[in-house]
């Protein structure tokens, strides 16, 4: 539910790429279309087990 607005803005089918390397994300963003970037901290109440 927290990402419903982002999903509505994104063409389908979509994929998610999660990385700790900010330089890689910037490199990838420059080479792909329709890129939405963001960040989150986990574990949290909404993401209790981020590696599961």
PDB file of C-alpha atoms in Angstrom:
ATOM      1  CA  UNK A   1       0.000   0.000   0.000  1.00  0.00           C
ATOM      2  CA  UNK A   2       2.859   2.426   0.693  1.00  0.00           C
ATOM      3  CA  UNK A   3       4.069   2.121  -2.912  1.00  0.00           C
ATOM      4  CA  UNK A   4       0.687   2.193  -4.686  1.00  0.00           C
ATOM      5  CA  UNK A   5       1.222   5.697  -6.070  1.00  0.00           C
ATOM      6  CA  UNK A   6       4.630   4.723  -7.466  1.00  0.00           C
ATOM      7  CA  UNK A   7       3.173   1.591  -9.066  1.00  0.00           C
ATOM      8  CA  UNK A   8       0.500   3.659 -10.780  1.00  0.00           C
ATOM      9  CA  UNK A   9       3.175   5.932 -12.311  1.00  0.00           C
ATOM     10  CA  UNK A  10       5.325   3.041 -13.572  1.00  0.00           C
ATOM     11  CA  UNK A  11       4.726   1.323 -16.934  1.00  0.00           C
ATOM     12  CA  UNK A  12       3.997  -2.386 -16.582  1.00  0.00           C
ATOM     13  CA  UNK A  13       5.638  -4.884 -16.491  1.00  0.00           C
ATOM     14  CA  UNK A  14       8.123  -3.414 -14.054  1.00  0.00           C
ATOM     15  CA  UNK A  15      11.186  -4.620 -12.179  1.00  0.00           C
ATOM     16  CA  UNK A  16      12.856  -3.522  -8.963  1.00  0.00           C
ATOM     17  CA  UNK A  17      16.594  -3.305  -8.452  1.00  0.00           C
ATOM     18  CA  UNK A  18      17.838  -2.956  -4.898  1.00  0.00           C
ATOM     19  CA  UNK A  19      21.453  -2.075  -4.259  1.00  0.00           C
ATOM     20  CA  UNK A  20      23.581  -0.532  -1.553  1.00  0.00           C
ATOM     21  CA  UNK A  21      25.921   0.874  -4.209  1.00  0.00           C
ATOM     22  CA  UNK A  22      24.680   4.393  -5.039  1.00  0.00           C
ATOM     23  CA  UNK A  23      27.181   4.740  -7.888  1.00  0.00           C
ATOM     24  CA  UNK A  24      25.775   1.611  -9.566  1.00  0.00           C
ATOM     25  CA  UNK A  25      22.200   2.903  -9.243  1.00  0.00           C
ATOM     26  CA  UNK A  26      23.199   6.221 -10.825  1.00  0.00           C
ATOM     27  CA  UNK A  27      24.986   4.382 -13.666  1.00  0.00           C
ATOM     28  CA  UNK A  28      21.956   2.176 -14.253  1.00  0.00           C
ATOM     29  CA  UNK A  29      19.519   5.091 -14.090  1.00  0.00           C
ATOM     30  CA  UNK A  30      21.403   6.838 -16.886  1.00  0.00           C
ATOM     31  CA  UNK A  31      21.036   3.796 -19.142  1.00  0.00           C
ATOM     32  CA  UNK A  32      17.379   2.852 -18.594  1.00  0.00           C
ATOM     33  CA  UNK A  33      14.035   4.534 -19.290  1.00  0.00           C
ATOM     34  CA  UNK A  34      11.222   5.136 -16.805  1.00  0.00           C
ATOM     35  CA  UNK A  35      13.377   4.990 -13.694  1.00  0.00           C
ATOM     36  CA  UNK A  36      12.059   5.879 -10.267  1.00  0.00           C
ATOM     37  CA  UNK A  37      14.626   5.957  -7.475  1.00  0.00           C
ATOM     38  CA  UNK A  38      14.111   6.008  -3.755  1.00  0.00           C
ATOM     39  CA  UNK A  39      15.524   4.794  -0.523  1.00  0.00           C
ATOM     40  CA  UNK A  40      14.338   3.129   2.634  1.00  0.00           C
ATOM     41  CA  UNK A  41      15.689   1.967   5.948  1.00  0.00           C
ATOM     42  CA  UNK A  42      15.068  -1.531   7.196  1.00  0.00           C
ATOM     43  CA  UNK A  43      14.272  -3.327   9.365  1.00  0.00           C
ATOM     44  CA  UNK A  44      11.268  -1.193  10.190  1.00  0.00           C
ATOM     45  CA  UNK A  45       7.619  -1.708  11.097  1.00  0.00           C
ATOM     46  CA  UNK A  46       6.623  -1.951   7.430  1.00  0.00           C
ATOM     47  CA  UNK A  47       9.720  -4.003   6.411  1.00  0.00           C
ATOM     48  CA  UNK A  48      10.473  -6.286   9.353  1.00  0.00           C
ATOM     49  CA  UNK A  49      12.722  -8.776   7.469  1.00  0.00           C
ATOM     50  CA  UNK A  50      14.364  -6.988   4.500  1.00  0.00           C
ATOM     51  CA  UNK A  51      16.443  -9.962   3.352  1.00  0.00           C
ATOM     52  CA  UNK A  52      13.602 -12.453   3.336  1.00  0.00           C
TER      53      UNK A  52
END
